[in-house]
Amino acid sequence: MGLFNFFTIATTRTRTRSLLKTLRYMSNVPENTVYGGPKPQIPQQRVTLTNLRQKHKKGEPITMVTAYDYPAGVHLDMAGIDIALVGDSASMVVHGHDTTLPISLDEMLVHCRAVARGARRPLLVGDLPFGTYESSSVQAVDTAVRILKEGGMDAIKLEGGAPSRITAAKAIVEAGIAVMGHVGLTPQAISVLGGFRPQGKNIASAVKVVETAIALQEAGCFAVVLECVPPPVAAAATAALRIPTMGIGAGPFCSGQVLVYHDLLGMLQHPHHAKVTPKFCKQFAQVGDVINRALLDYKEEVTNGSFPGPLHSPYKISNDDYNGFLKELQNLGLDEAASAAAATVTSSND
């Protein structure tokens, strides 16, 4: 073999391997990405902290909704919601627990990844679940890193209050991770609070809400959730801070609002969930009633035999293949199966 032919063959093999490698990577990319043709020069961008700061500076309200799976992420994306919070409230509204305490970090990461696949536009914030950041700043940073690296989030949220949690927030920020704080009713602290109780209803508690919010700001948080506090307390905290406040049961004087996806859609009609749905939540729809009606209709049609009918039995077999199929069944000694197949034709002709 000549030297020229040797180099030609070697070059061809290298190009082939490169092409196969490229095709292998492309096989993991959605079809419309691979074959979709030219893309817009200015694609829709992810909401960033800069965008939020600009809205806050202009006095434009910021919207935030929880999400726990891919469909919810897509819905938030289509609605143009600013922030998607993958909240530890999944423990209650998805997993059926009475509190947010039982959910694990691994479970939260599953929810985070699912939402990240669906929500392309909103800023993605993942909750640090109970027991994953309280022990030390090292533990807190390690957990926050996993939320971003394994969960695909842009930022994390933690419930602040105790000095150790303020310290944890500062350590996470210094590690290069954006942090949202949370004061007022902090569901992870119900053991100390004695249940889901509003905060800031007396002088000492109200001052503590404002001071804790300021401490979280000084620790480097980019925003603070104010949950279940009287509107005057929320207004005071909002005025005292240079960063946005996100109200949930805190009245209209915050920089933005957040609600739980299932609550605002009216999805959960079970008595248990009716019991734990917060008083402050407005139901913007009654999706749960629609779901219940659809399931009852489905059950009825399956029971009475009207579903599936011809419209929802679309797949056909040609006459020749059908006749051959019957003969093969008979040759195999499956006469009963052949009769069952033949009866479907008789039934469809009736």
PDB file of N, CA and C in Angstrom, residues 129-180:
ATOM      1  N   PRO A 129     -34.175  21.119  51.425  1.00  0.00           N
ATOM      2  CA  PRO A 129     -35.097  20.446  52.350  1.00  0.00           C
ATOM      3  C   PRO A 129     -34.544  20.366  53.764  1.00  0.00           C
ATOM      4  N   PHE A 130     -35.459  20.188  54.696  1.00  0.00           N
ATOM      5  CA  PHE A 130     -35.110  20.097  56.115  1.00  0.00           C
ATOM      6  C   PHE A 130     -34.077  19.000  56.341  1.00  0.00           C
ATOM      7  N   GLY A 131     -33.053  19.339  57.146  1.00  0.00           N
ATOM      8  CA  GLY A 131     -32.022  18.363  57.502  1.00  0.00           C
ATOM      9  C   GLY A 131     -30.840  18.333  56.569  1.00  0.00           C
ATOM     10  N   THR A 132     -30.814  19.235  55.566  1.00  0.00           N
ATOM     11  CA  THR A 132     -29.727  19.176  54.580  1.00  0.00           C
ATOM     12  C   THR A 132     -28.809  20.396  54.618  1.00  0.00           C
ATOM     13  N   TYR A 133     -29.047  21.321  55.569  1.00  0.00           N
ATOM     14  CA  TYR A 133     -28.199  22.521  55.603  1.00  0.00           C
ATOM     15  C   TYR A 133     -28.027  23.121  56.995  1.00  0.00           C
ATOM     16  N   GLU A 134     -28.658  22.531  58.004  1.00  0.00           N
ATOM     17  CA  GLU A 134     -28.627  23.124  59.331  1.00  0.00           C
ATOM     18  C   GLU A 134     -27.369  22.796  60.144  1.00  0.00           C
ATOM     19  N   SER A 135     -26.718  21.686  59.837  1.00  0.00           N
ATOM     20  CA  SER A 135     -25.613  21.207  60.676  1.00  0.00           C
ATOM     21  C   SER A 135     -24.378  22.091  60.606  1.00  0.00           C
ATOM     22  N   SER A 136     -24.056  22.554  59.402  1.00  0.00           N
ATOM     23  CA  SER A 136     -22.849  23.363  59.228  1.00  0.00           C
ATOM     24  C   SER A 136     -22.910  24.088  57.896  1.00  0.00           C
ATOM     25  N   SER A 137     -22.050  25.071  57.763  1.00  0.00           N
ATOM     26  CA  SER A 137     -21.962  25.782  56.488  1.00  0.00           C
ATOM     27  C   SER A 137     -21.463  24.867  55.382  1.00  0.00           C
ATOM     28  N   VAL A 138     -20.599  23.928  55.750  1.00  0.00           N
ATOM     29  CA  VAL A 138     -20.091  22.980  54.758  1.00  0.00           C
ATOM     30  C   VAL A 138     -21.232  22.135  54.212  1.00  0.00           C
ATOM     31  N   GLN A 139     -22.067  21.621  55.117  1.00  0.00           N
ATOM     32  CA  GLN A 139     -23.217  20.830  54.682  1.00  0.00           C
ATOM     33  C   GLN A 139     -24.140  21.673  53.791  1.00  0.00           C
ATOM     34  N   ALA A 140     -24.362  22.923  54.180  1.00  0.00           N
ATOM     35  CA  ALA A 140     -25.250  23.799  53.421  1.00  0.00           C
ATOM     36  C   ALA A 140     -24.720  24.041  52.015  1.00  0.00           C
ATOM     37  N   VAL A 141     -23.432  24.324  51.902  1.00  0.00           N
ATOM     38  CA  VAL A 141     -22.837  24.574  50.583  1.00  0.00           C
ATOM     39  C   VAL A 141     -22.884  23.310  49.735  1.00  0.00           C
ATOM     40  N   ASP A 142     -22.563  22.174  50.335  1.00  0.00           N
ATOM     41  CA  ASP A 142     -22.590  20.911  49.584  1.00  0.00           C
ATOM     42  C   ASP A 142     -23.986  20.628  49.035  1.00  0.00           C
ATOM     43  N   THR A 143     -25.007  20.873  49.846  1.00  0.00           N
ATOM     44  CA  THR A 143     -26.376  20.633  49.401  1.00  0.00           C
ATOM     45  C   THR A 143     -26.753  21.603  48.284  1.00  0.00           C
ATOM     46  N   ALA A 144     -26.400  22.871  48.461  1.00  0.00           N
ATOM     47  CA  ALA A 144     -26.711  23.877  47.439  1.00  0.00           C
ATOM     48  C   ALA A 144     -26.034  23.552  46.115  1.00  0.00           C
ATOM     49  N   VAL A 145     -24.809  23.075  46.182  1.00  0.00           N
ATOM     50  CA  VAL A 145     -24.085  22.691  44.961  1.00  0.00           C
ATOM     51  C   VAL A 145     -24.826  21.576  44.236  1.00  0.00           C
ATOM     52  N   ARG A 146     -25.323  20.602  44.980  1.00  0.00           N
ATOM     53  CA  ARG A 146     -26.055  19.497  44.355  1.00  0.00           C
ATOM     54  C   ARG A 146     -27.350  19.989  43.696  1.00  0.00           C
ATOM     55  N   ILE A 147     -28.033  20.942  44.343  1.00  0.00           N
ATOM     56  CA  ILE A 147     -29.270  21.473  43.775  1.00  0.00           C
ATOM     57  C   ILE A 147     -28.999  22.101  42.410  1.00  0.00           C
ATOM     58  N   LEU A 148     -27.859  22.785  42.284  1.00  0.00           N
ATOM     59  CA  LEU A 148     -27.521  23.403  40.993  1.00  0.00           C
ATOM     60  C   LEU A 148     -26.960  22.387  40.001  1.00  0.00           C
ATOM     61  N   LYS A 149     -25.997  21.593  40.425  1.00  0.00           N
ATOM     62  CA  LYS A 149     -25.321  20.687  39.493  1.00  0.00           C
ATOM     63  C   LYS A 149     -26.191  19.510  39.087  1.00  0.00           C
ATOM     64  N   GLU A 150     -26.890  18.901  40.043  1.00  0.00           N
ATOM     65  CA  GLU A 150     -27.703  17.719  39.747  1.00  0.00           C
ATOM     66  C   GLU A 150     -29.160  18.068  39.471  1.00  0.00           C
ATOM     67  N   GLY A 151     -29.623  19.168  40.032  1.00  0.00           N
ATOM     68  CA  GLY A 151     -31.024  19.545  39.870  1.00  0.00           C
ATOM     69  C   GLY A 151     -31.281  20.514  38.741  1.00  0.00           C
ATOM     70  N   GLY A 152     -30.225  21.147  38.217  1.00  0.00           N
ATOM     71  CA  GLY A 152     -30.398  22.069  37.110  1.00  0.00           C
ATOM     72  C   GLY A 152     -31.002  23.409  37.502  1.00  0.00           C
ATOM     73  N   MET A 153     -30.925  23.764  38.791  1.00  0.00           N
ATOM     74  CA  MET A 153     -31.487  25.024  39.260  1.00  0.00           C
ATOM     75  C   MET A 153     -30.528  26.188  39.045  1.00  0.00           C
ATOM     76  N   ASP A 154     -31.082  27.406  39.088  1.00  0.00           N
ATOM     77  CA  ASP A 154     -30.279  28.621  38.973  1.00  0.00           C
ATOM     78  C   ASP A 154     -29.924  29.189  40.341  1.00  0.00           C
ATOM     79  N   ALA A 155     -30.714  28.859  41.350  1.00  0.00           N
ATOM     80  CA  ALA A 155     -30.538  29.414  42.688  1.00  0.00           C
ATOM     81  C   ALA A 155     -31.185  28.475  43.697  1.00  0.00           C
ATOM     82  N   ILE A 156     -30.967  28.770  44.980  1.00  0.00           N
ATOM     83  CA  ILE A 156     -31.591  27.968  46.035  1.00  0.00           C
ATOM     84  C   ILE A 156     -32.387  28.870  46.971  1.00  0.00           C
ATOM     85  N   LYS A 157     -33.294  28.260  47.722  1.00  0.00           N
ATOM     86  CA  LYS A 157     -34.004  28.972  48.780  1.00  0.00           C
ATOM     87  C   LYS A 157     -33.823  28.218  50.086  1.00  0.00           C
ATOM     88  N   LEU A 158     -33.614  28.984  51.157  1.00  0.00           N
ATOM     89  CA  LEU A 158     -33.566  28.371  52.476  1.00  0.00           C
ATOM     90  C   LEU A 158     -34.376  29.201  53.453  1.00  0.00           C
ATOM     91  N   GLU A 159     -34.846  28.534  54.493  1.00  0.00           N
ATOM     92  CA  GLU A 159     -35.639  29.211  55.509  1.00  0.00           C
ATOM     93  C   GLU A 159     -34.700  29.808  56.547  1.00  0.00           C
ATOM     94  N   GLY A 160     -34.723  31.131  56.646  1.00  0.00           N
ATOM     95  CA  GLY A 160     -33.819  31.825  57.557  1.00  0.00           C
ATOM     96  C   GLY A 160     -34.506  32.186  58.847  1.00  0.00           C
ATOM     97  N   GLY A 161     -33.744  32.465  59.878  1.00  0.00           N
ATOM     98  CA  GLY A 161     -34.290  32.822  61.172  1.00  0.00           C
ATOM     99  C   GLY A 161     -33.204  32.717  62.212  1.00  0.00           C
ATOM    100  N   ALA A 162     -32.757  31.506  62.468  1.00  0.00           N
ATOM    101  CA  ALA A 162     -31.682  31.277  63.423  1.00  0.00           C
ATOM    102  C   ALA A 162     -30.362  31.806  62.853  1.00  0.00           C
ATOM    103  N   PRO A 163     -29.464  32.277  63.721  1.00  0.00           N
ATOM    104  CA  PRO A 163     -28.164  32.779  63.252  1.00  0.00           C
ATOM    105  C   PRO A 163     -27.405  31.771  62.390  1.00  0.00           C
ATOM    106  N   SER A 164     -27.535  30.486  62.721  1.00  0.00           N
ATOM    107  CA  SER A 164     -26.818  29.465  61.948  1.00  0.00           C
ATOM    108  C   SER A 164     -27.305  29.425  60.503  1.00  0.00           C
ATOM    109  N   ARG A 165     -28.578  29.713  60.295  1.00  0.00           N
ATOM    110  CA  ARG A 165     -29.119  29.705  58.929  1.00  0.00           C
ATOM    111  C   ARG A 165     -28.695  30.953  58.169  1.00  0.00           C
ATOM    112  N   ILE A 166     -28.552  32.064  58.875  1.00  0.00           N
ATOM    113  CA  ILE A 166     -28.022  33.268  58.252  1.00  0.00           C
ATOM    114  C   ILE A 166     -26.577  33.012  57.816  1.00  0.00           C
ATOM    115  N   THR A 167     -25.835  32.355  58.687  1.00  0.00           N
ATOM    116  CA  THR A 167     -24.439  32.004  58.367  1.00  0.00           C
ATOM    117  C   THR A 167     -24.387  31.069  57.168  1.00  0.00           C
ATOM    118  N   ALA A 168     -25.313  30.111  57.118  1.00  0.00           N
ATOM    119  CA  ALA A 168     -25.360  29.176  55.989  1.00  0.00           C
ATOM    120  C   ALA A 168     -25.648  29.923  54.689  1.00  0.00           C
ATOM    121  N   ALA A 169     -26.591  30.868  54.748  1.00  0.00           N
ATOM    122  CA  ALA A 169     -26.913  31.648  53.550  1.00  0.00           C
ATOM    123  C   ALA A 169     -25.690  32.406  53.055  1.00  0.00           C
ATOM    124  N   LYS A 170     -24.943  33.009  53.981  1.00  0.00           N
ATOM    125  CA  LYS A 170     -23.743  33.762  53.613  1.00  0.00           C
ATOM    126  C   LYS A 170     -22.703  32.847  52.978  1.00  0.00           C
ATOM    127  N   ALA A 171     -22.523  31.662  53.540  1.00  0.00           N
ATOM    128  CA  ALA A 171     -21.533  30.720  53.008  1.00  0.00           C
ATOM    129  C   ALA A 171     -21.908  30.270  51.603  1.00  0.00           C
ATOM    130  N   ILE A 172     -23.190  30.041  51.369  1.00  0.00           N
ATOM    131  CA  ILE A 172     -23.638  29.597  50.044  1.00  0.00           C
ATOM    132  C   ILE A 172     -23.432  30.703  49.016  1.00  0.00           C
ATOM    133  N   VAL A 173     -23.755  31.940  49.401  1.00  0.00           N
ATOM    134  CA  VAL A 173     -23.530  33.075  48.496  1.00  0.00           C
ATOM    135  C   VAL A 173     -22.046  33.206  48.170  1.00  0.00           C
ATOM    136  N   GLU A 174     -21.199  33.066  49.191  1.00  0.00           N
ATOM    137  CA  GLU A 174     -19.758  33.186  48.980  1.00  0.00           C
ATOM    138  C   GLU A 174     -19.214  32.047  48.118  1.00  0.00           C
ATOM    139  N   ALA A 175     -19.968  30.940  48.054  1.00  0.00           N
ATOM    140  CA  ALA A 175     -19.576  29.820  47.181  1.00  0.00           C
ATOM    141  C   ALA A 175     -19.995  30.073  45.732  1.00  0.00           C
ATOM    142  N   GLY A 176     -20.659  31.214  45.497  1.00  0.00           N
ATOM    143  CA  GLY A 176     -21.039  31.561  44.128  1.00  0.00           C
ATOM    144  C   GLY A 176     -22.429  31.122  43.734  1.00  0.00           C
ATOM    145  N   ILE A 177     -23.291  30.900  44.719  1.00  0.00           N
ATOM    146  CA  ILE A 177     -24.652  30.425  44.453  1.00  0.00           C
ATOM    147  C   ILE A 177     -25.655  31.457  44.954  1.00  0.00           C
ATOM    148  N   ALA A 178     -26.609  31.817  44.108  1.00  0.00           N
ATOM    149  CA  ALA A 178     -27.628  32.793  44.471  1.00  0.00           C
ATOM    150  C   ALA A 178     -28.591  32.184  45.484  1.00  0.00           C
ATOM    151  N   VAL A 179     -28.962  32.983  46.490  1.00  0.00           N
ATOM    152  CA  VAL A 179     -29.802  32.491  47.583  1.00  0.00           C
ATOM    153  C   VAL A 179     -31.024  33.389  47.764  1.00  0.00           C
ATOM    154  N   MET A 180     -32.187  32.752  47.894  1.00  0.00           N
ATOM    155  CA  MET A 180     -33.417  33.431  48.285  1.00  0.00           C
ATOM    156  C   MET A 180     -33.711  33.056  49.730  1.00  0.00           C
TER     157      MET A 180
END
